[in-house]
Amino acid sequence: MTDLNAPLSRGRKNPGANRAGARADGTAVANGDTMNEDTEGLAQNAAEGNLHAFAELLFFAYRDFTGDPDAILKDFGFGRAHHRVLHFVNRHSGLRVADLLEILNITKQSLSRVLKQLIDQGYITQKAGAADRRERLLYPTERGMALAGRLAAPQLVRLRAALTAAGPEAETAIRRFLEAMINAEDRPKVSAIIDPAGLPADRNDEGKPS
C-alpha cells in the first residue's frame, strides 16, 4: 500500500521540489530554476534563429551578387565556373594551373573542360613556365580582360553600395567576418591571393609573360 505520508518522487509529482532536489519545500527556488532554464532555452533558440537568419542573408546576398554576371555569361554560353577561372587568371596574370586548382578546389578534369573552352574561344592563353617548362602558366587575352571587366563591373557597384550603406566603420568588421568564415588553415593562402602584391613570380611588371 502506498504510504501517503511519504514524500512524493522529485520533479514531476512534487511541485515543491526543485529539479536539483536540493530543497523539498523550496518552491521559489524550484520555480526560479525552471524560469532560468526556460530563459536559457529561449535565449539559445533566439541565438540559433539569428544564426539561421545570417545563413539565409548570406544565401540571398550571394544569389544576387552572382546573379548580375550570370545574366552576362548566358550571352556567351558560359557559367559560373568560367567566371571564376577568368576572374583569377585576370587578377593574377601568369597564374599556374596548379595554383588555380588549389584556389577553386576542383578536380583537374573539371578545370580542363572549362579552361579548354576559354582558351579555344580566345579568352585565355597558356604558356610553359620560364623556370620550369613543365609548369603551365595562364594569361588573360585582351578579349579575356574585357569580359572579366564586364563581369566584375556590376559586382563592384553592388559591393560599393553595400559598403556605403553599412557605414564607414563597417568595412573592417565585414572583412574580419568574411575571413573568419574561411577555414583557419586556408586563411594565410587566401590572404596571399587577395593581396595586390601577391602576384605570380613568373611575369614581368606589366603582368605579361616573361
PDB file of C-alpha atoms in Angstrom:
ATOM      1  CA  MET A   1       0.000   0.000   0.000  1.00  0.00           C
ATOM      2  CA  THR A   2       1.227   3.452  -0.787  1.00  0.00           C
ATOM      3  CA  ASP A   3       2.397   5.472   2.213  1.00  0.00           C
ATOM      4  CA  LEU A   4       0.525   8.764   1.913  1.00  0.00           C
ATOM      5  CA  ASN A   5       2.908  10.407   4.388  1.00  0.00           C
ATOM      6  CA  ALA A   6       5.990   9.573   2.325  1.00  0.00           C
ATOM      7  CA  PRO A   7       7.398  12.397   0.155  1.00  0.00           C
ATOM      8  CA  LEU A   8       6.491  12.206  -3.471  1.00  0.00           C
ATOM      9  CA  SER A   9       9.197  11.462  -6.022  1.00  0.00           C
ATOM     10  CA  ARG A  10      11.064  14.612  -7.047  1.00  0.00           C
ATOM     11  CA  GLY A  11      10.335  16.587 -10.169  1.00  0.00           C
ATOM     12  CA  ARG A  12       7.044  15.795 -11.770  1.00  0.00           C
ATOM     13  CA  LYS A  13       4.925  14.734  -8.762  1.00  0.00           C
ATOM     14  CA  ASN A  14       6.136  17.189  -6.110  1.00  0.00           C
ATOM     15  CA  PRO A  15       5.718  20.793  -7.212  1.00  0.00           C
ATOM     16  CA  GLY A  16       7.647  21.921  -4.133  1.00  0.00           C
ATOM     17  CA  ALA A  17      10.851  20.137  -5.073  1.00  0.00           C
ATOM     18  CA  ASN A  18      13.361  21.795  -7.369  1.00  0.00           C
ATOM     19  CA  ARG A  19      14.955  19.944 -10.248  1.00  0.00           C
ATOM     20  CA  ALA A  20      18.224  19.501  -8.430  1.00  0.00           C
ATOM     21  CA  GLY A  21      16.398  18.085  -5.367  1.00  0.00           C
ATOM     22  CA  ALA A  22      18.216  20.447  -3.009  1.00  0.00           C
ATOM     23  CA  ARG A  23      15.117  21.544  -1.023  1.00  0.00           C
ATOM     24  CA  ALA A  24      11.744  19.837  -0.915  1.00  0.00           C
ATOM     25  CA  ASP A  25       9.965  22.996   0.326  1.00  0.00           C
ATOM     26  CA  GLY A  26      11.848  25.475  -1.841  1.00  0.00           C
ATOM     27  CA  THR A  27       9.022  26.369  -4.187  1.00  0.00           C
ATOM     28  CA  ALA A  28      10.545  29.735  -5.079  1.00  0.00           C
ATOM     29  CA  VAL A  29      13.907  28.147  -5.786  1.00  0.00           C
ATOM     30  CA  ALA A  30      12.313  25.453  -7.923  1.00  0.00           C
ATOM     31  CA  ASN A  31      10.369  27.985  -9.950  1.00  0.00           C
ATOM     32  CA  GLY A  32      13.457  30.149 -10.272  1.00  0.00           C
ATOM     33  CA  ASP A  33      15.453  27.212 -11.591  1.00  0.00           C
ATOM     34  CA  THR A  34      12.710  26.424 -14.072  1.00  0.00           C
ATOM     35  CA  MET A  35      12.493  30.017 -15.189  1.00  0.00           C
ATOM     36  CA  ASN A  36      16.262  30.212 -15.582  1.00  0.00           C
ATOM     37  CA  GLU A  37      16.307  27.067 -17.670  1.00  0.00           C
ATOM     38  CA  ASP A  38      13.385  28.300 -19.760  1.00  0.00           C
ATOM     39  CA  THR A  39      15.103  31.657 -20.237  1.00  0.00           C
ATOM     40  CA  GLU A  40      18.329  29.957 -21.259  1.00  0.00           C
ATOM     41  CA  GLY A  41      16.399  27.786 -23.698  1.00  0.00           C
ATOM     42  CA  LEU A  42      14.672  30.794 -25.207  1.00  0.00           C
ATOM     43  CA  ALA A  43      17.982  32.631 -25.479  1.00  0.00           C
ATOM     44  CA  GLN A  44      19.569  29.635 -27.179  1.00  0.00           C
ATOM     45  CA  ASN A  45      16.665  29.354 -29.610  1.00  0.00           C
ATOM     46  CA  ALA A  46      16.898  33.071 -30.338  1.00  0.00           C
ATOM     47  CA  ALA A  47      20.648  32.792 -30.928  1.00  0.00           C
ATOM     48  CA  GLU A  48      20.132  29.850 -33.286  1.00  0.00           C
ATOM     49  CA  GLY A  49      17.407  31.788 -35.047  1.00  0.00           C
ATOM     50  CA  ASN A  50      19.810  34.687 -35.561  1.00  0.00           C
ATOM     51  CA  LEU A  51      22.413  32.319 -36.997  1.00  0.00           C
ATOM     52  CA  HIS A  52      19.855  30.847 -39.387  1.00  0.00           C
ATOM     53  CA  ALA A  53      18.963  34.388 -40.413  1.00  0.00           C
ATOM     54  CA  PHE A  54      22.643  35.136 -41.083  1.00  0.00           C
ATOM     55  CA  ALA A  55      22.941  31.962 -43.144  1.00  0.00           C
ATOM     56  CA  GLU A  56      19.932  32.979 -45.202  1.00  0.00           C
ATOM     57  CA  LEU A  57      21.268  36.509 -45.641  1.00  0.00           C
ATOM     58  CA  LEU A  58      24.496  35.029 -46.982  1.00  0.00           C
ATOM     59  CA  PHE A  59      22.495  32.872 -49.379  1.00  0.00           C
ATOM     60  CA  PHE A  60      20.445  35.771 -50.745  1.00  0.00           C
ATOM     61  CA  ALA A  61      23.444  38.105 -50.899  1.00  0.00           C
ATOM     62  CA  TYR A  62      25.425  35.504 -52.856  1.00  0.00           C
ATOM     63  CA  ARG A  63      22.436  34.799 -55.098  1.00  0.00           C
ATOM     64  CA  ASP A  64      22.155  38.422 -56.159  1.00  0.00           C
ATOM     65  CA  PHE A  65      25.920  39.025 -56.208  1.00  0.00           C
ATOM     66  CA  THR A  66      26.378  36.202 -58.709  1.00  0.00           C
ATOM     67  CA  GLY A  67      23.093  36.858 -60.494  1.00  0.00           C
ATOM     68  CA  ASP A  68      24.366  40.060 -62.110  1.00  0.00           C
ATOM     69  CA  PRO A  69      27.232  38.414 -64.031  1.00  0.00           C
ATOM     70  CA  ASP A  70      25.175  35.253 -64.615  1.00  0.00           C
ATOM     71  CA  ALA A  71      22.956  37.210 -66.991  1.00  0.00           C
ATOM     72  CA  ILE A  72      26.017  38.331 -68.958  1.00  0.00           C
ATOM     73  CA  LEU A  73      27.565  34.858 -69.008  1.00  0.00           C
ATOM     74  CA  LYS A  74      24.459  33.408 -70.656  1.00  0.00           C
ATOM     75  CA  ASP A  75      25.097  35.526 -73.731  1.00  0.00           C
ATOM     76  CA  PHE A  76      28.445  33.758 -74.147  1.00  0.00           C
ATOM     77  CA  GLY A  77      27.244  30.267 -73.295  1.00  0.00           C
ATOM     78  CA  PHE A  78      29.350  30.310 -70.131  1.00  0.00           C
ATOM     79  CA  GLY A  79      28.575  29.568 -66.491  1.00  0.00           C
ATOM     80  CA  ARG A  80      29.942  30.447 -63.076  1.00  0.00           C
ATOM     81  CA  ALA A  81      32.859  28.043 -63.458  1.00  0.00           C
ATOM     82  CA  HIS A  82      34.075  30.044 -66.464  1.00  0.00           C
ATOM     83  CA  HIS A  83      33.646  33.261 -64.491  1.00  0.00           C
ATOM     84  CA  ARG A  84      35.747  32.000 -61.584  1.00  0.00           C
ATOM     85  CA  VAL A  85      38.560  30.807 -63.819  1.00  0.00           C
ATOM     86  CA  LEU A  86      38.596  34.022 -65.831  1.00  0.00           C
ATOM     87  CA  HIS A  87      38.431  36.172 -62.697  1.00  0.00           C
ATOM     88  CA  PHE A  88      41.503  34.678 -61.047  1.00  0.00           C
ATOM     89  CA  VAL A  89      43.518  34.447 -64.252  1.00  0.00           C
ATOM     90  CA  ASN A  90      42.723  38.087 -64.970  1.00  0.00           C
ATOM     91  CA  ARG A  91      43.582  39.154 -61.423  1.00  0.00           C
ATOM     92  CA  HIS A  92      46.793  37.100 -61.349  1.00  0.00           C
ATOM     93  CA  SER A  93      48.192  37.034 -64.849  1.00  0.00           C
ATOM     94  CA  GLY A  94      50.711  34.210 -65.122  1.00  0.00           C
ATOM     95  CA  LEU A  95      48.857  32.060 -62.600  1.00  0.00           C
ATOM     96  CA  ARG A  96      49.965  28.439 -62.515  1.00  0.00           C
ATOM     97  CA  VAL A  97      47.362  25.813 -63.322  1.00  0.00           C
ATOM     98  CA  ALA A  98      48.314  24.016 -60.101  1.00  0.00           C
ATOM     99  CA  ASP A  99      47.581  27.161 -58.080  1.00  0.00           C
ATOM    100  CA  LEU A 100      44.265  27.677 -59.842  1.00  0.00           C
ATOM    101  CA  LEU A 101      43.236  24.127 -58.982  1.00  0.00           C
ATOM    102  CA  GLU A 102      44.005  24.806 -55.329  1.00  0.00           C
ATOM    103  CA  ILE A 103      42.131  28.116 -55.331  1.00  0.00           C
ATOM    104  CA  LEU A 104      38.984  26.693 -56.904  1.00  0.00           C
ATOM    105  CA  ASN A 105      39.214  23.366 -55.063  1.00  0.00           C
ATOM    106  CA  ILE A 106      38.086  21.402 -58.109  1.00  0.00           C
ATOM    107  CA  THR A 107      39.407  18.390 -60.000  1.00  0.00           C
ATOM    108  CA  LYS A 108      41.743  18.585 -62.985  1.00  0.00           C
ATOM    109  CA  GLN A 109      39.002  17.105 -65.131  1.00  0.00           C
ATOM    110  CA  SER A 110      36.535  19.841 -64.189  1.00  0.00           C
ATOM    111  CA  LEU A 111      39.086  22.591 -64.773  1.00  0.00           C
ATOM    112  CA  SER A 112      40.314  21.134 -68.061  1.00  0.00           C
ATOM    113  CA  ARG A 113      36.864  21.293 -69.639  1.00  0.00           C
ATOM    114  CA  VAL A 114      36.257  24.920 -68.641  1.00  0.00           C
ATOM    115  CA  LEU A 115      39.809  26.030 -69.389  1.00  0.00           C
ATOM    116  CA  LYS A 116      39.749  24.458 -72.843  1.00  0.00           C
ATOM    117  CA  GLN A 117      36.635  26.428 -73.757  1.00  0.00           C
ATOM    118  CA  LEU A 118      38.161  29.700 -72.578  1.00  0.00           C
ATOM    119  CA  ILE A 119      41.408  29.019 -74.447  1.00  0.00           C
ATOM    120  CA  ASP A 120      39.702  27.832 -77.629  1.00  0.00           C
ATOM    121  CA  GLN A 121      37.486  30.921 -77.706  1.00  0.00           C
ATOM    122  CA  GLY A 122      40.382  33.301 -77.158  1.00  0.00           C
ATOM    123  CA  TYR A 123      39.822  34.494 -73.589  1.00  0.00           C
ATOM    124  CA  ILE A 124      42.887  32.859 -72.010  1.00  0.00           C
ATOM    125  CA  THR A 125      46.270  31.848 -73.349  1.00  0.00           C
ATOM    126  CA  GLN A 126      48.613  29.240 -71.882  1.00  0.00           C
ATOM    127  CA  LYS A 127      52.417  29.133 -71.827  1.00  0.00           C
ATOM    128  CA  ALA A 128      55.111  26.939 -70.336  1.00  0.00           C
ATOM    129  CA  GLY A 129      56.938  28.372 -67.330  1.00  0.00           C
ATOM    130  CA  ALA A 130      60.320  30.005 -67.910  1.00  0.00           C
ATOM    131  CA  ALA A 131      61.903  28.402 -64.846  1.00  0.00           C
ATOM    132  CA  ASP A 132      60.097  25.068 -65.165  1.00  0.00           C
ATOM    133  CA  ARG A 133      58.903  24.165 -68.647  1.00  0.00           C
ATOM    134  CA  ARG A 134      56.549  21.580 -67.162  1.00  0.00           C
ATOM    135  CA  GLU A 135      54.500  24.294 -65.493  1.00  0.00           C
ATOM    136  CA  ARG A 136      51.530  25.733 -67.337  1.00  0.00           C
ATOM    137  CA  LEU A 137      51.000  29.454 -66.810  1.00  0.00           C
ATOM    138  CA  LEU A 138      47.733  31.174 -67.658  1.00  0.00           C
ATOM    139  CA  TYR A 139      47.295  34.699 -69.021  1.00  0.00           C
ATOM    140  CA  PRO A 140      44.181  36.657 -69.998  1.00  0.00           C
ATOM    141  CA  THR A 141      43.987  37.884 -73.574  1.00  0.00           C
ATOM    142  CA  GLU A 142      42.668  41.346 -74.440  1.00  0.00           C
ATOM    143  CA  ARG A 143      39.332  39.701 -75.059  1.00  0.00           C
ATOM    144  CA  GLY A 144      39.521  37.922 -71.714  1.00  0.00           C
ATOM    145  CA  MET A 145      40.360  41.110 -69.820  1.00  0.00           C
ATOM    146  CA  ALA A 146      37.435  42.886 -71.446  1.00  0.00           C
ATOM    147  CA  LEU A 147      34.987  40.148 -70.447  1.00  0.00           C
ATOM    148  CA  ALA A 148      36.412  39.918 -66.926  1.00  0.00           C
ATOM    149  CA  GLY A 149      35.936  43.655 -66.511  1.00  0.00           C
ATOM    150  CA  ARG A 150      32.402  43.489 -67.820  1.00  0.00           C
ATOM    151  CA  LEU A 151      31.517  40.681 -65.400  1.00  0.00           C
ATOM    152  CA  ALA A 152      33.113  42.441 -62.435  1.00  0.00           C
ATOM    153  CA  ALA A 153      31.501  45.840 -63.071  1.00  0.00           C
ATOM    154  CA  PRO A 154      28.013  45.142 -61.625  1.00  0.00           C
ATOM    155  CA  GLN A 155      29.516  43.254 -58.691  1.00  0.00           C
ATOM    156  CA  LEU A 156      31.767  46.187 -57.808  1.00  0.00           C
ATOM    157  CA  VAL A 157      28.792  48.542 -57.999  1.00  0.00           C
ATOM    158  CA  ARG A 158      26.828  46.279 -55.638  1.00  0.00           C
ATOM    159  CA  LEU A 159      29.758  45.976 -53.215  1.00  0.00           C
ATOM    160  CA  ARG A 160      30.368  49.726 -53.207  1.00  0.00           C
ATOM    161  CA  ALA A 161      26.698  50.443 -52.498  1.00  0.00           C
ATOM    162  CA  ALA A 162      26.549  47.837 -49.715  1.00  0.00           C
ATOM    163  CA  LEU A 163      29.694  49.152 -48.007  1.00  0.00           C
ATOM    164  CA  THR A 164      28.381  52.704 -48.216  1.00  0.00           C
ATOM    165  CA  ALA A 165      25.068  51.621 -46.685  1.00  0.00           C
ATOM    166  CA  ALA A 166      26.885  49.765 -43.889  1.00  0.00           C
ATOM    167  CA  GLY A 167      28.785  52.898 -42.882  1.00  0.00           C
ATOM    168  CA  PRO A 168      32.448  53.946 -42.780  1.00  0.00           C
ATOM    169  CA  GLU A 169      33.276  51.820 -39.731  1.00  0.00           C
ATOM    170  CA  ALA A 170      31.809  48.605 -41.116  1.00  0.00           C
ATOM    171  CA  GLU A 171      34.414  47.639 -43.713  1.00  0.00           C
ATOM    172  CA  THR A 172      36.957  46.332 -41.190  1.00  0.00           C
ATOM    173  CA  ALA A 173      34.314  44.330 -39.309  1.00  0.00           C
ATOM    174  CA  ILE A 174      32.936  42.854 -42.527  1.00  0.00           C
ATOM    175  CA  ARG A 175      36.419  41.859 -43.669  1.00  0.00           C
ATOM    176  CA  ARG A 176      37.098  40.164 -40.326  1.00  0.00           C
ATOM    177  CA  PHE A 177      33.771  38.355 -40.502  1.00  0.00           C
ATOM    178  CA  LEU A 178      34.427  37.034 -44.012  1.00  0.00           C
ATOM    179  CA  GLU A 179      37.973  35.990 -43.119  1.00  0.00           C
ATOM    180  CA  ALA A 180      36.672  34.143 -40.051  1.00  0.00           C
ATOM    181  CA  MET A 181      34.236  32.225 -42.280  1.00  0.00           C
ATOM    182  CA  ILE A 182      37.193  30.709 -44.148  1.00  0.00           C
ATOM    183  CA  ASN A 183      38.770  27.523 -42.784  1.00  0.00           C
ATOM    184  CA  ALA A 184      41.585  28.535 -40.435  1.00  0.00           C
ATOM    185  CA  GLU A 185      44.218  26.525 -42.307  1.00  0.00           C
ATOM    186  CA  ASP A 186      43.326  28.268 -45.585  1.00  0.00           C
ATOM    187  CA  ARG A 187      43.352  31.860 -44.335  1.00  0.00           C
ATOM    188  CA  PRO A 188      47.074  32.544 -44.953  1.00  0.00           C
ATOM    189  CA  LYS A 189      46.744  31.294 -48.543  1.00  0.00           C
ATOM    190  CA  VAL A 190      43.650  33.391 -49.134  1.00  0.00           C
ATOM    191  CA  SER A 191      45.371  36.476 -47.708  1.00  0.00           C
ATOM    192  CA  ALA A 192      48.244  35.939 -50.133  1.00  0.00           C
ATOM    193  CA  ILE A 193      45.851  35.558 -53.057  1.00  0.00           C
ATOM    194  CA  ILE A 194      43.807  38.689 -52.387  1.00  0.00           C
ATOM    195  CA  ASP A 195      46.873  40.792 -51.529  1.00  0.00           C
ATOM    196  CA  PRO A 196      47.596  43.053 -54.529  1.00  0.00           C
ATOM    197  CA  ALA A 197      51.303  42.308 -54.051  1.00  0.00           C
ATOM    198  CA  GLY A 198      50.726  38.548 -54.102  1.00  0.00           C
ATOM    199  CA  LEU A 199      51.352  38.132 -57.808  1.00  0.00           C
ATOM    200  CA  PRO A 200      52.893  35.189 -59.652  1.00  0.00           C
ATOM    201  CA  ALA A 201      56.689  35.303 -59.853  1.00  0.00           C
ATOM    202  CA  ASP A 202      56.913  34.220 -63.481  1.00  0.00           C
ATOM    203  CA  ARG A 203      55.823  37.522 -65.047  1.00  0.00           C
ATOM    204  CA  ASN A 204      57.131  40.979 -65.731  1.00  0.00           C
ATOM    205  CA  ASP A 205      55.964  44.244 -64.197  1.00  0.00           C
ATOM    206  CA  GLU A 206      53.235  44.697 -66.786  1.00  0.00           C
ATOM    207  CA  GLY A 207      51.608  41.387 -65.961  1.00  0.00           C
ATOM    208  CA  LYS A 208      52.603  39.845 -69.276  1.00  0.00           C
ATOM    209  CA  PRO A 209      54.521  36.628 -69.908  1.00  0.00           C
ATOM    210  CA  SER A 210      58.264  36.988 -69.357  1.00  0.00           C
TER     211      SER A 210
END
